[in-house]
mmCIF file with all atom_site columns, C-alpha atoms in Angstrom:
data_model
loop_
_atom_site.group_PDB
_atom_site.id
_atom_site.type_symbol
_atom_site.label_atom_id
_atom_site.label_alt_id
_atom_site.label_comp_id
_atom_site.label_asym_id
_atom_site.label_entity_id
_atom_site.label_seq_id
_atom_site.pdbx_PDB_ins_code
_atom_site.Cartn_x
_atom_site.Cartn_y
_atom_site.Cartn_z
_atom_site.occupancy
_atom_site.B_iso_or_equiv
_atom_site.pdbx_formal_charge
_atom_site.auth_seq_id
_atom_site.auth_comp_id
_atom_site.auth_asym_id
_atom_site.auth_atom_id
_atom_site.pdbx_PDB_model_num
ATOM 1   C CA . MET A 1 1   ? -2.984  53.404  0.322   1.00 0.00 ? 28  MET A CA 1
ATOM 2   C CA . ARG A 1 2   ? -5.860  51.022  -0.461  1.00 0.00 ? 29  ARG A CA 1
ATOM 3   C CA . ARG A 1 3   ? -3.436  48.508  -1.952  1.00 0.00 ? 30  ARG A CA 1
ATOM 4   C CA . PHE A 1 4   ? -1.334  48.787  1.211   1.00 0.00 ? 31  PHE A CA 1
ATOM 5   C CA . PHE A 1 5   ? -4.312  47.995  3.430   1.00 0.00 ? 32  PHE A CA 1
ATOM 6   C CA . ASN A 1 6   ? -5.405  45.162  1.107   1.00 0.00 ? 33  ASN A CA 1
ATOM 7   C CA . ALA A 1 7   ? -1.927  43.661  1.313   1.00 0.00 ? 34  ALA A CA 1
ATOM 8   C CA . LEU A 1 8   ? -1.852  44.126  5.063   1.00 0.00 ? 35  LEU A CA 1
ATOM 9   C CA . GLY A 1 9   ? -5.244  42.472  5.385   1.00 0.00 ? 36  GLY A CA 1
ATOM 10  C CA . THR A 1 10  ? -4.049  39.509  3.318   1.00 0.00 ? 37  THR A CA 1
ATOM 11  C CA . MET A 1 11  ? -0.973  39.121  5.515   1.00 0.00 ? 38  MET A CA 1
ATOM 12  C CA . VAL A 1 12  ? -3.029  39.286  8.704   1.00 0.00 ? 39  VAL A CA 1
ATOM 13  C CA . ALA A 1 13  ? -5.539  36.768  7.335   1.00 0.00 ? 40  ALA A CA 1
ATOM 14  C CA . GLY A 1 14  ? -2.710  34.467  6.254   1.00 0.00 ? 41  GLY A CA 1
ATOM 15  C CA . ALA A 1 15  ? -1.098  34.679  9.683   1.00 0.00 ? 42  ALA A CA 1
ATOM 16  C CA . PHE A 1 16  ? -4.445  33.913  11.315  1.00 0.00 ? 43  PHE A CA 1
ATOM 17  C CA . VAL A 1 17  ? -4.992  30.858  9.080   1.00 0.00 ? 44  VAL A CA 1
ATOM 18  C CA . PHE A 1 18  ? -1.441  29.642  9.706   1.00 0.00 ? 45  PHE A CA 1
ATOM 19  C CA . GLY A 1 19  ? -1.838  30.123  13.458  1.00 0.00 ? 46  GLY A CA 1
ATOM 20  C CA . ALA A 1 20  ? -5.190  28.380  13.512  1.00 0.00 ? 47  ALA A CA 1
ATOM 21  C CA . GLY A 1 21  ? -3.790  25.521  11.442  1.00 0.00 ? 48  GLY A CA 1
ATOM 22  C CA . PHE A 1 22  ? -0.787  25.164  13.733  1.00 0.00 ? 49  PHE A CA 1
ATOM 23  C CA . TRP A 1 23  ? -3.098  25.073  16.762  1.00 0.00 ? 50  TRP A CA 1
ATOM 24  C CA . LEU A 1 24  ? -5.334  22.471  15.140  1.00 0.00 ? 51  LEU A CA 1
ATOM 25  C CA . ILE A 1 25  ? -2.500  20.044  14.507  1.00 0.00 ? 52  ILE A CA 1
ATOM 26  C CA . SER A 1 26  ? -0.398  20.664  17.620  1.00 0.00 ? 53  SER A CA 1
ATOM 27  C CA . ASP A 1 27  ? -2.854  21.177  20.474  1.00 0.00 ? 54  ASP A CA 1
ATOM 28  C CA . PRO A 1 28  ? -3.432  17.939  22.463  1.00 0.00 ? 55  PRO A CA 1
ATOM 29  C CA . ASP A 1 29  ? -7.106  18.896  22.781  1.00 0.00 ? 56  ASP A CA 1
ATOM 30  C CA . THR A 1 30  ? -7.593  19.666  19.091  1.00 0.00 ? 57  THR A CA 1
ATOM 31  C CA . PRO A 1 31  ? -11.024 18.768  17.708  1.00 0.00 ? 58  PRO A CA 1
ATOM 32  C CA . LEU A 1 32  ? -9.324  17.610  14.496  1.00 0.00 ? 59  LEU A CA 1
ATOM 33  C CA . PRO A 1 33  ? -9.787  13.834  14.025  1.00 0.00 ? 60  PRO A CA 1
ATOM 34  C CA . PRO A 1 34  ? -6.415  12.038  14.047  1.00 0.00 ? 61  PRO A CA 1
ATOM 35  C CA . GLU A 1 35  ? -6.830  10.756  10.485  1.00 0.00 ? 62  GLU A CA 1
ATOM 36  C CA . TRP A 1 36  ? -7.125  14.380  9.328   1.00 0.00 ? 63  TRP A CA 1
ATOM 37  C CA . ASN A 1 37  ? -4.155  15.556  11.376  1.00 0.00 ? 64  ASN A CA 1
ATOM 38  C CA . PRO A 1 38  ? -1.059  15.439  9.144   1.00 0.00 ? 65  PRO A CA 1
ATOM 39  C CA . VAL A 1 39  ? 1.347   15.107  12.075  1.00 0.00 ? 66  VAL A CA 1
ATOM 40  C CA . THR A 1 40  ? -0.214  12.043  13.716  1.00 0.00 ? 67  THR A CA 1
ATOM 41  C CA . PRO A 1 41  ? 1.217   8.633   12.720  1.00 0.00 ? 68  PRO A CA 1
ATOM 42  C CA . LEU A 1 42  ? -0.542  6.371   10.241  1.00 0.00 ? 69  LEU A CA 1
ATOM 43  C CA . ASP A 1 43  ? -3.162  4.094   11.779  1.00 0.00 ? 70  ASP A CA 1
ATOM 44  C CA . LEU A 1 44  ? -4.709  1.672   9.281   1.00 0.00 ? 71  LEU A CA 1
ATOM 45  C CA . ALA A 1 45  ? -7.786  1.326   11.482  1.00 0.00 ? 72  ALA A CA 1
ATOM 46  C CA . GLN A 1 46  ? -8.697  4.930   10.725  1.00 0.00 ? 73  GLN A CA 1
ATOM 47  C CA . PRO A 1 47  ? -10.539 6.064   7.565   1.00 0.00 ? 74  PRO A CA 1
ATOM 48  C CA . GLU A 1 48  ? -8.515  7.044   4.516   1.00 0.00 ? 75  GLU A CA 1
ATOM 49  C CA . THR A 1 49  ? -7.994  10.776  3.986   1.00 0.00 ? 76  THR A CA 1
ATOM 50  C CA . LEU A 1 50  ? -5.868  12.927  1.711   1.00 0.00 ? 77  LEU A CA 1
ATOM 51  C CA . TRP A 1 51  ? -3.068  12.600  4.309   1.00 0.00 ? 78  TRP A CA 1
ATOM 52  C CA . THR A 1 52  ? -2.989  8.793   4.364   1.00 0.00 ? 79  THR A CA 1
ATOM 53  C CA . ALA A 1 53  ? -0.495  8.319   1.532   1.00 0.00 ? 80  ALA A CA 1
ATOM 54  C CA . MET A 1 54  ? 1.825   10.918  3.057   1.00 0.00 ? 81  MET A CA 1
ATOM 55  C CA . LYS A 1 55  ? 1.604   9.190   6.437   1.00 0.00 ? 82  LYS A CA 1
ATOM 56  C CA . LEU A 1 56  ? 2.446   5.884   4.762   1.00 0.00 ? 83  LEU A CA 1
ATOM 57  C CA . ARG A 1 57  ? 5.594   7.381   3.255   1.00 0.00 ? 84  ARG A CA 1
ATOM 58  C CA . ARG A 1 58  ? 6.555   8.728   6.670   1.00 0.00 ? 85  ARG A CA 1
ATOM 59  C CA . ALA A 1 59  ? 5.952   5.323   8.285   1.00 0.00 ? 86  ALA A CA 1
ATOM 60  C CA . LEU A 1 60  ? 8.266   3.744   5.713   1.00 0.00 ? 87  LEU A CA 1
ATOM 61  C CA . ALA A 1 61  ? 11.087  6.148   6.555   1.00 0.00 ? 88  ALA A CA 1
ATOM 62  C CA . SER A 1 62  ? 12.597  3.741   9.107   1.00 0.00 ? 89  SER A CA 1
ATOM 63  C CA . THR A 1 63  ? 12.396  0.075   9.983   1.00 0.00 ? 90  THR A CA 1
ATOM 64  C CA . GLU A 1 64  ? 11.091  0.761   13.466  1.00 0.00 ? 91  GLU A CA 1
ATOM 65  C CA . SER A 1 65  ? 8.292   3.093   12.335  1.00 0.00 ? 92  SER A CA 1
ATOM 66  C CA . CYS A 1 66  ? 7.316   0.600   9.625   1.00 0.00 ? 93  CYS A CA 1
ATOM 67  C CA . LEU A 1 67  ? 7.104   -2.278  12.089  1.00 0.00 ? 94  LEU A CA 1
ATOM 68  C CA . ALA A 1 68  ? 5.250   -0.159  14.644  1.00 0.00 ? 95  ALA A CA 1
ATOM 69  C CA . THR A 1 69  ? 2.656   0.866   12.058  1.00 0.00 ? 96  THR A CA 1
ATOM 70  C CA . LEU A 1 70  ? 2.254   -2.705  10.824  1.00 0.00 ? 97  LEU A CA 1
ATOM 71  C CA . ASP A 1 71  ? 1.731   -4.021  14.354  1.00 0.00 ? 98  ASP A CA 1
ATOM 72  C CA . GLY A 1 72  ? -1.936  -4.755  15.008  1.00 0.00 ? 99  GLY A CA 1
ATOM 73  C CA . HIS A 1 73  ? -2.843  -4.714  11.313  1.00 0.00 ? 100 HIS A CA 1
ATOM 74  C CA . ALA A 1 74  ? -0.978  -7.820  10.191  1.00 0.00 ? 101 ALA A CA 1
ATOM 75  C CA . ILE A 1 75  ? 0.269   -11.114 11.516  1.00 0.00 ? 102 ILE A CA 1
ATOM 76  C CA . PHE A 1 76  ? 4.018   -11.183 11.071  1.00 0.00 ? 103 PHE A CA 1
ATOM 77  C CA . GLU A 1 77  ? 7.283   -12.205 12.668  1.00 0.00 ? 104 GLU A CA 1
ATOM 78  C CA . ARG A 1 78  ? 10.363  -10.024 12.569  1.00 0.00 ? 105 ARG A CA 1
ATOM 79  C CA . MET A 1 79  ? 13.402  -11.951 11.357  1.00 0.00 ? 106 MET A CA 1
ATOM 80  C CA . GLU A 1 80  ? 17.120  -11.384 11.096  1.00 0.00 ? 107 GLU A CA 1
ATOM 81  C CA . PRO A 1 81  ? 18.203  -9.881  7.758   1.00 0.00 ? 108 PRO A CA 1
ATOM 82  C CA . LEU A 1 82  ? 18.879  -12.394 5.003   1.00 0.00 ? 109 LEU A CA 1
ATOM 83  C CA . ILE A 1 83  ? 22.161  -11.833 3.183   1.00 0.00 ? 110 ILE A CA 1
ATOM 84  C CA . GLY A 1 84  ? 22.320  -13.654 -0.148  1.00 0.00 ? 111 GLY A CA 1
ATOM 85  C CA . GLU A 1 85  ? 24.852  -13.803 -2.943  1.00 0.00 ? 112 GLU A CA 1
ATOM 86  C CA . GLY A 1 86  ? 25.357  -11.169 -5.598  1.00 0.00 ? 113 GLY A CA 1
ATOM 87  C CA . GLY A 1 87  ? 23.305  -8.445  -3.911  1.00 0.00 ? 114 GLY A CA 1
ATOM 88  C CA . CYS A 1 88  ? 20.345  -10.668 -3.044  1.00 0.00 ? 115 CYS A CA 1
ATOM 89  C CA . GLY A 1 89  ? 18.784  -10.550 0.403   1.00 0.00 ? 116 GLY A CA 1
ATOM 90  C CA . ILE A 1 90  ? 15.983  -9.208  2.600   1.00 0.00 ? 117 ILE A CA 1
ATOM 91  C CA . ASP A 1 91  ? 16.492  -6.326  5.034   1.00 0.00 ? 118 ASP A CA 1
ATOM 92  C CA . PRO A 1 92  ? 14.366  -5.554  7.009   1.00 0.00 ? 119 PRO A CA 1
ATOM 93  C CA . ARG A 1 93  ? 12.906  -9.056  6.894   1.00 0.00 ? 120 ARG A CA 1
ATOM 94  C CA . VAL A 1 94  ? 9.519   -10.254 8.139   1.00 0.00 ? 121 VAL A CA 1
ATOM 95  C CA . ARG A 1 95  ? 7.582   -13.472 7.808   1.00 0.00 ? 122 ARG A CA 1
ATOM 96  C CA . LEU A 1 96  ? 4.081   -12.367 6.876   1.00 0.00 ? 123 LEU A CA 1
ATOM 97  C CA . SER A 1 97  ? 0.978   -14.560 7.173   1.00 0.00 ? 124 SER A CA 1
ATOM 98  C CA . GLN A 1 98  ? -1.936  -12.081 7.260   1.00 0.00 ? 125 GLN A CA 1
ATOM 99  C CA . VAL A 1 99  ? -2.776  -8.475  6.403   1.00 0.00 ? 126 VAL A CA 1
ATOM 100 C CA . GLY A 1 100 ? -6.001  -7.079  7.823   1.00 0.00 ? 127 GLY A CA 1
ATOM 101 C CA . ASP A 1 101 ? -8.660  -9.754  7.369   1.00 0.00 ? 128 ASP A CA 1
ATOM 102 C CA . ALA A 1 102 ? -6.840  -11.565 4.555   1.00 0.00 ? 129 ALA A CA 1
ATOM 103 C CA . ARG A 1 103 ? -4.490  -14.395 5.407   1.00 0.00 ? 130 ARG A CA 1
ATOM 104 C CA . LEU A 1 104 ? -1.831  -15.630 3.008   1.00 0.00 ? 131 LEU A CA 1
ATOM 105 C CA . ALA A 1 105 ? 0.608   -18.507 2.851   1.00 0.00 ? 132 ALA A CA 1
ATOM 106 C CA . PRO A 1 106 ? 3.546   -17.368 5.002   1.00 0.00 ? 133 PRO A CA 1
ATOM 107 C CA . VAL A 1 107 ? 5.939   -15.342 2.902   1.00 0.00 ? 134 VAL A CA 1
ATOM 108 C CA . GLU A 1 108 ? 9.284   -13.759 3.699   1.00 0.00 ? 135 GLU A CA 1
ATOM 109 C CA . THR A 1 109 ? 9.376   -10.164 2.525   1.00 0.00 ? 136 THR A CA 1
ATOM 110 C CA . THR A 1 110 ? 10.378  -6.651  3.532   1.00 0.00 ? 137 THR A CA 1
ATOM 111 C CA . CYS A 1 111 ? 8.459   -4.535  6.017   1.00 0.00 ? 138 CYS A CA 1
ATOM 112 C CA . ALA A 1 112 ? 7.749   -2.050  3.216   1.00 0.00 ? 139 ALA A CA 1
ATOM 113 C CA . ILE A 1 113 ? 5.959   -4.670  1.114   1.00 0.00 ? 140 ILE A CA 1
ATOM 114 C CA . ALA A 1 114 ? 4.056   -5.927  4.156   1.00 0.00 ? 141 ALA A CA 1
ATOM 115 C CA . LEU A 1 115 ? 2.876   -2.444  5.135   1.00 0.00 ? 142 LEU A CA 1
ATOM 116 C CA . ARG A 1 116 ? 1.936   -1.451  1.588   1.00 0.00 ? 143 ARG A CA 1
ATOM 117 C CA . LEU A 1 117 ? 0.042   -4.728  1.232   1.00 0.00 ? 144 LEU A CA 1
ATOM 118 C CA . ALA A 1 118 ? -1.815  -4.033  4.483   1.00 0.00 ? 145 ALA A CA 1
ATOM 119 C CA . ALA A 1 119 ? -2.806  -0.545  3.258   1.00 0.00 ? 146 ALA A CA 1
ATOM 120 C CA . TRP A 1 120 ? -3.954  -1.994  -0.077  1.00 0.00 ? 147 TRP A CA 1
ATOM 121 C CA . GLU A 1 121 ? -6.036  -4.662  1.677   1.00 0.00 ? 148 GLU A CA 1
ATOM 122 C CA . ARG A 1 122 ? -7.659  -2.088  3.946   1.00 0.00 ? 149 ARG A CA 1
ATOM 123 C CA . PHE A 1 123 ? -8.383  0.721   1.517   1.00 0.00 ? 150 PHE A CA 1
ATOM 124 C CA . SER A 1 124 ? -8.632  -0.955  -1.905  1.00 0.00 ? 151 SER A CA 1
ATOM 125 C CA . LEU A 1 125 ? -9.089  -4.734  -1.826  1.00 0.00 ? 152 LEU A CA 1
ATOM 126 C CA . GLN A 1 126 ? -11.907 -5.129  0.709   1.00 0.00 ? 153 GLN A CA 1
ATOM 127 C CA . PRO A 1 127 ? -14.013 -2.144  -0.501  1.00 0.00 ? 154 PRO A CA 1
ATOM 128 C CA . ALA A 1 128 ? -13.737 -3.415  -4.102  1.00 0.00 ? 155 ALA A CA 1
ATOM 129 C CA . ALA A 1 129 ? -14.746 -6.939  -3.065  1.00 0.00 ? 156 ALA A CA 1
ATOM 130 C CA . GLU A 1 130 ? -17.795 -5.645  -1.238  1.00 0.00 ? 157 GLU A CA 1
ATOM 131 C CA . GLN A 1 131 ? -18.804 -3.457  -4.182  1.00 0.00 ? 158 GLN A CA 1
ATOM 132 C CA . HIS A 1 132 ? -18.237 -5.888  -7.053  1.00 0.00 ? 159 HIS A CA 1
ATOM 133 C CA . LEU A 1 133 ? -18.524 -9.325  -5.451  1.00 0.00 ? 160 LEU A CA 1
ATOM 134 C CA . GLY A 1 134 ? -20.837 -8.631  -2.519  1.00 0.00 ? 161 GLY A CA 1
ATOM 135 C CA . THR A 1 135 ? -18.427 -10.285 -0.115  1.00 0.00 ? 162 THR A CA 1
ATOM 136 C CA . ARG A 1 136 ? -15.046 -9.840  1.550   1.00 0.00 ? 163 ARG A CA 1
ATOM 137 C CA . ILE A 1 137 ? -11.705 -11.463 0.911   1.00 0.00 ? 164 ILE A CA 1
ATOM 138 C CA . SER A 1 138 ? -10.393 -13.980 3.430   1.00 0.00 ? 165 SER A CA 1
ATOM 139 C CA . GLU A 1 139 ? -7.204  -15.025 1.650   1.00 0.00 ? 166 GLU A CA 1
ATOM 140 C CA . LEU A 1 140 ? -4.665  -13.675 -0.826  1.00 0.00 ? 167 LEU A CA 1
ATOM 141 C CA . ARG A 1 141 ? -2.943  -16.129 -3.156  1.00 0.00 ? 168 ARG A CA 1
ATOM 142 C CA . HIS A 1 142 ? 0.609   -15.179 -4.088  1.00 0.00 ? 169 HIS A CA 1
ATOM 143 C CA . GLN A 1 143 ? 3.614   -16.400 -6.068  1.00 0.00 ? 170 GLN A CA 1
ATOM 144 C CA . SER A 1 144 ? 6.164   -15.410 -3.420  1.00 0.00 ? 171 SER A CA 1
ATOM 145 C CA . SER A 1 145 ? 8.145   -12.260 -2.796  1.00 0.00 ? 172 SER A CA 1
ATOM 146 C CA . TYR A 1 146 ? 11.822  -13.214 -2.498  1.00 0.00 ? 173 TYR A CA 1
ATOM 147 C CA . ASN A 1 147 ? 13.560  -14.850 -5.444  1.00 0.00 ? 174 ASN A CA 1
ATOM 148 C CA . CYS A 1 148 ? 17.265  -14.311 -6.056  1.00 0.00 ? 175 CYS A CA 1
ATOM 149 C CA . ARG A 1 149 ? 17.221  -13.931 -9.835  1.00 0.00 ? 176 ARG A CA 1
ATOM 150 C CA . PRO A 1 150 ? 17.634  -11.353 -12.596 1.00 0.00 ? 177 PRO A CA 1
ATOM 151 C CA . ILE A 1 151 ? 14.737  -9.778  -14.451 1.00 0.00 ? 178 ILE A CA 1
ATOM 152 C CA . ARG A 1 152 ? 13.367  -12.285 -16.931 1.00 0.00 ? 179 ARG A CA 1
ATOM 153 C CA . GLY A 1 153 ? 15.144  -11.833 -20.213 1.00 0.00 ? 180 GLY A CA 1
ATOM 154 C CA . GLY A 1 154 ? 17.770  -9.514  -18.700 1.00 0.00 ? 181 GLY A CA 1
ATOM 155 C CA . THR A 1 155 ? 20.819  -9.397  -16.474 1.00 0.00 ? 182 THR A CA 1
ATOM 156 C CA . ARG A 1 156 ? 19.827  -6.754  -13.902 1.00 0.00 ? 183 ARG A CA 1
ATOM 157 C CA . LEU A 1 157 ? 18.592  -8.115  -10.569 1.00 0.00 ? 184 LEU A CA 1
ATOM 158 C CA . SER A 1 158 ? 14.837  -8.343  -10.189 1.00 0.00 ? 185 SER A CA 1
ATOM 159 C CA . THR A 1 159 ? 13.201  -6.478  -7.319  1.00 0.00 ? 186 THR A CA 1
ATOM 160 C CA . HIS A 1 160 ? 12.278  -9.961  -6.120  1.00 0.00 ? 187 HIS A CA 1
ATOM 161 C CA . ALA A 1 161 ? 15.987  -10.483 -5.403  1.00 0.00 ? 188 ALA A CA 1
ATOM 162 C CA . THR A 1 162 ? 15.639  -8.089  -2.470  1.00 0.00 ? 189 THR A CA 1
ATOM 163 C CA . ALA A 1 163 ? 11.983  -8.948  -1.698  1.00 0.00 ? 190 ALA A CA 1
ATOM 164 C CA . GLU A 1 164 ? 10.879  -5.465  -2.714  1.00 0.00 ? 191 GLU A CA 1
ATOM 165 C CA . ALA A 1 165 ? 8.012   -6.995  -4.696  1.00 0.00 ? 192 ALA A CA 1
ATOM 166 C CA . ILE A 1 166 ? 5.212   -9.499  -4.278  1.00 0.00 ? 193 ILE A CA 1
ATOM 167 C CA . ASP A 1 167 ? 3.161   -11.283 -6.942  1.00 0.00 ? 194 ASP A CA 1
ATOM 168 C CA . ILE A 1 168 ? -0.567  -11.644 -6.193  1.00 0.00 ? 195 ILE A CA 1
ATOM 169 C CA . SER A 1 169 ? -2.264  -14.311 -8.316  1.00 0.00 ? 196 SER A CA 1
ATOM 170 C CA . GLY A 1 170 ? -5.768  -14.522 -6.868  1.00 0.00 ? 197 GLY A CA 1
ATOM 171 C CA . VAL A 1 171 ? -8.117  -14.209 -3.936  1.00 0.00 ? 198 VAL A CA 1
ATOM 172 C CA . VAL A 1 172 ? -10.399 -16.398 -1.859  1.00 0.00 ? 199 VAL A CA 1
ATOM 173 C CA . THR A 1 173 ? -13.711 -14.995 -0.630  1.00 0.00 ? 200 THR A CA 1
ATOM 174 C CA . THR A 1 174 ? -15.181 -15.519 2.827   1.00 0.00 ? 201 THR A CA 1
ATOM 175 C CA . SER A 1 175 ? -17.449 -18.207 1.316   1.00 0.00 ? 202 SER A CA 1
ATOM 176 C CA . GLY A 1 176 ? -14.377 -20.138 0.181   1.00 0.00 ? 203 GLY A CA 1
ATOM 177 C CA . ALA A 1 177 ? -14.591 -19.322 -3.532  1.00 0.00 ? 204 ALA A CA 1
ATOM 178 C CA . HIS A 1 178 ? -11.176 -19.113 -5.204  1.00 0.00 ? 205 HIS A CA 1
ATOM 179 C CA . ILE A 1 179 ? -11.041 -16.417 -7.888  1.00 0.00 ? 206 ILE A CA 1
ATOM 180 C CA . PRO A 1 180 ? -7.733  -16.540 -9.788  1.00 0.00 ? 207 PRO A CA 1
ATOM 181 C CA . LEU A 1 181 ? -6.599  -13.601 -11.866 1.00 0.00 ? 208 LEU A CA 1
ATOM 182 C CA . LEU A 1 182 ? -5.824  -15.895 -14.787 1.00 0.00 ? 209 LEU A CA 1
ATOM 183 C CA . GLY A 1 183 ? -8.978  -16.296 -16.854 1.00 0.00 ? 210 GLY A CA 1
ATOM 184 C CA . ASN A 1 184 ? -10.823 -13.498 -15.065 1.00 0.00 ? 211 ASN A CA 1
ATOM 185 C CA . TRP A 1 185 ? -9.067  -10.471 -16.527 1.00 0.00 ? 212 TRP A CA 1
ATOM 186 C CA . GLY A 1 186 ? -11.220 -9.163  -19.362 1.00 0.00 ? 213 GLY A CA 1
ATOM 187 C CA . ASP A 1 187 ? -14.149 -11.497 -18.687 1.00 0.00 ? 214 ASP A CA 1
ATOM 188 C CA . GLY A 1 188 ? -16.688 -8.653  -18.954 1.00 0.00 ? 215 GLY A CA 1
ATOM 189 C CA . ARG A 1 189 ? -18.347 -9.570  -15.650 1.00 0.00 ? 216 ARG A CA 1
ATOM 190 C CA . SER A 1 190 ? -18.287 -8.197  -12.137 1.00 0.00 ? 217 SER A CA 1
ATOM 191 C CA . ILE A 1 191 ? -15.032 -10.051 -11.519 1.00 0.00 ? 218 ILE A CA 1
ATOM 192 C CA . LEU A 1 192 ? -13.370 -7.905  -14.165 1.00 0.00 ? 219 LEU A CA 1
ATOM 193 C CA . GLY A 1 193 ? -14.554 -4.761  -12.407 1.00 0.00 ? 220 GLY A CA 1
ATOM 194 C CA . PHE A 1 194 ? -13.175 -6.133  -9.164  1.00 0.00 ? 221 PHE A CA 1
ATOM 195 C CA . TYR A 1 195 ? -9.765  -6.925  -10.601 1.00 0.00 ? 222 TYR A CA 1
ATOM 196 C CA . GLN A 1 196 ? -9.541  -3.643  -12.484 1.00 0.00 ? 223 GLN A CA 1
ATOM 197 C CA . GLU A 1 197 ? -10.339 -1.706  -9.327  1.00 0.00 ? 224 GLU A CA 1
ATOM 198 C CA . ILE A 1 198 ? -7.848  -3.513  -7.112  1.00 0.00 ? 225 ILE A CA 1
ATOM 199 C CA . HIS A 1 199 ? -5.201  -3.106  -9.837  1.00 0.00 ? 226 HIS A CA 1
ATOM 200 C CA . GLU A 1 200 ? -5.818  0.642   -9.849  1.00 0.00 ? 227 GLU A CA 1
ATOM 201 C CA . GLY A 1 201 ? -5.913  0.638   -6.064  1.00 0.00 ? 228 GLY A CA 1
ATOM 202 C CA . ALA A 1 202 ? -2.548  -1.117  -5.916  1.00 0.00 ? 229 ALA A CA 1
ATOM 203 C CA . CYS A 1 203 ? -1.099  1.800   -7.871  1.00 0.00 ? 230 CYS A CA 1
ATOM 204 C CA . ASP A 1 204 ? -2.100  4.076   -4.970  1.00 0.00 ? 231 ASP A CA 1
ATOM 205 C CA . TRP A 1 205 ? -0.080  2.088   -2.432  1.00 0.00 ? 232 TRP A CA 1
ATOM 206 C CA . PHE A 1 206 ? 2.819   0.580   -4.409  1.00 0.00 ? 233 PHE A CA 1
ATOM 207 C CA . LEU A 1 207 ? 5.404   2.405   -6.508  1.00 0.00 ? 234 LEU A CA 1
ATOM 208 C CA . THR A 1 208 ? 5.309   -0.025  -9.437  1.00 0.00 ? 235 THR A CA 1
ATOM 209 C CA . VAL A 1 209 ? 2.407   -2.271  -10.450 1.00 0.00 ? 236 VAL A CA 1
ATOM 210 C CA . LEU A 1 210 ? 2.406   -4.577  -13.479 1.00 0.00 ? 237 LEU A CA 1
ATOM 211 C CA . GLY A 1 211 ? -0.581  -6.680  -14.558 1.00 0.00 ? 238 GLY A CA 1
ATOM 212 C CA . PRO A 1 212 ? -1.910  -8.742  -17.457 1.00 0.00 ? 239 PRO A CA 1
ATOM 213 C CA . ASP A 1 213 ? -1.982  -5.754  -19.819 1.00 0.00 ? 240 ASP A CA 1
ATOM 214 C CA . PHE A 1 214 ? 1.778   -5.276  -19.389 1.00 0.00 ? 241 PHE A CA 1
ATOM 215 C CA . ASN A 1 215 ? 2.887   -8.536  -21.033 1.00 0.00 ? 242 ASN A CA 1
ATOM 216 C CA . ASN A 1 216 ? 2.203   -12.260 -21.149 1.00 0.00 ? 243 ASN A CA 1
ATOM 217 C CA . LEU A 1 217 ? 4.588   -12.912 -18.264 1.00 0.00 ? 244 LEU A CA 1
ATOM 218 C CA . HIS A 1 218 ? 2.101   -11.131 -15.979 1.00 0.00 ? 245 HIS A CA 1
ATOM 219 C CA . ALA A 1 219 ? -1.051  -12.769 -17.343 1.00 0.00 ? 246 ALA A CA 1
ATOM 220 C CA . ASP A 1 220 ? -1.650  -14.644 -14.085 1.00 0.00 ? 247 ASP A CA 1
ATOM 221 C CA . HIS A 1 221 ? -0.554  -12.147 -11.419 1.00 0.00 ? 248 HIS A CA 1
ATOM 222 C CA . PHE A 1 222 ? -0.141  -8.560  -10.293 1.00 0.00 ? 249 PHE A CA 1
ATOM 223 C CA . HIS A 1 223 ? 3.487   -7.662  -9.703  1.00 0.00 ? 250 HIS A CA 1
ATOM 224 C CA . MET A 1 224 ? 3.487   -5.030  -6.943  1.00 0.00 ? 251 MET A CA 1
ATOM 225 C CA . GLN A 1 225 ? 6.726   -3.462  -5.721  1.00 0.00 ? 252 GLN A CA 1
ATOM 226 C CA . SER A 1 226 ? 7.822   -0.873  -3.189  1.00 0.00 ? 253 SER A CA 1
ATOM 227 C CA . VAL A 1 227 ? 10.435  0.799   -5.381  1.00 0.00 ? 254 VAL A CA 1
ATOM 228 C CA . GLY A 1 228 ? 10.158  2.509   -8.735  1.00 0.00 ? 255 GLY A CA 1
ATOM 229 C CA . TRP A 1 229 ? 8.888   5.654   -10.390 1.00 0.00 ? 256 TRP A CA 1
ATOM 230 C CA . GLY A 1 230 ? 5.134   5.295   -10.285 1.00 0.00 ? 257 GLY A CA 1
ATOM 231 C CA . SER A 1 231 ? 4.656   2.864   -13.177 1.00 0.00 ? 258 SER A CA 1
ATOM 232 C CA . CYS A 1 232 ? 1.101   1.473   -13.270 1.00 0.00 ? 259 CYS A CA 1
ATOM 233 C CA . ARG A 1 233 ? 0.532   -0.906  -16.190 1.00 0.00 ? 260 ARG A CA 1
#
């Protein structure tokens, strides 16, 4: 009989918790902050929480939700899809010139790369710059996103062939100082800590990240892509 009442009590408590949780996330007057509500859309202006990555995945589920989430947190122009030869192309296609507070030379890429880059800038890049460099980043230097070519040394198409990757080669601080990755990876100074942290941070927002420790071909840039199986090297 005691076990019956214990089980009943557990069920009642579970139902109460479930009901309270459902009310917290569904009631328009919920006291739960939107960034902590798993059903509200991603807003990059809000603080990062344990739900942020899940909200990012949900925002990437369609072109329209991706573009809507990116709006206000990047400077971009929506473009018609690019159809190239042999499976190359960009769809959905945007011309991106700024994410958050960091501008970049205009680059044609997918909405997924643009949104992941904006999340990385907001939650990883700028906090790391403030911590390790005592400043913020005003510009990202890149080596393009779209390039209709196979993987170097292979025959399979590179993720660059569909603009599902971007190569970041350096940053410029708000004081105008250019800090390239080449020559500053493994320098033993605060710049190393900065680059190590933003490399690790990129792995939180992109599905594949390759850096100088991967091979010599990546000695001067971070390869960050929106497809893959969670490789972080």
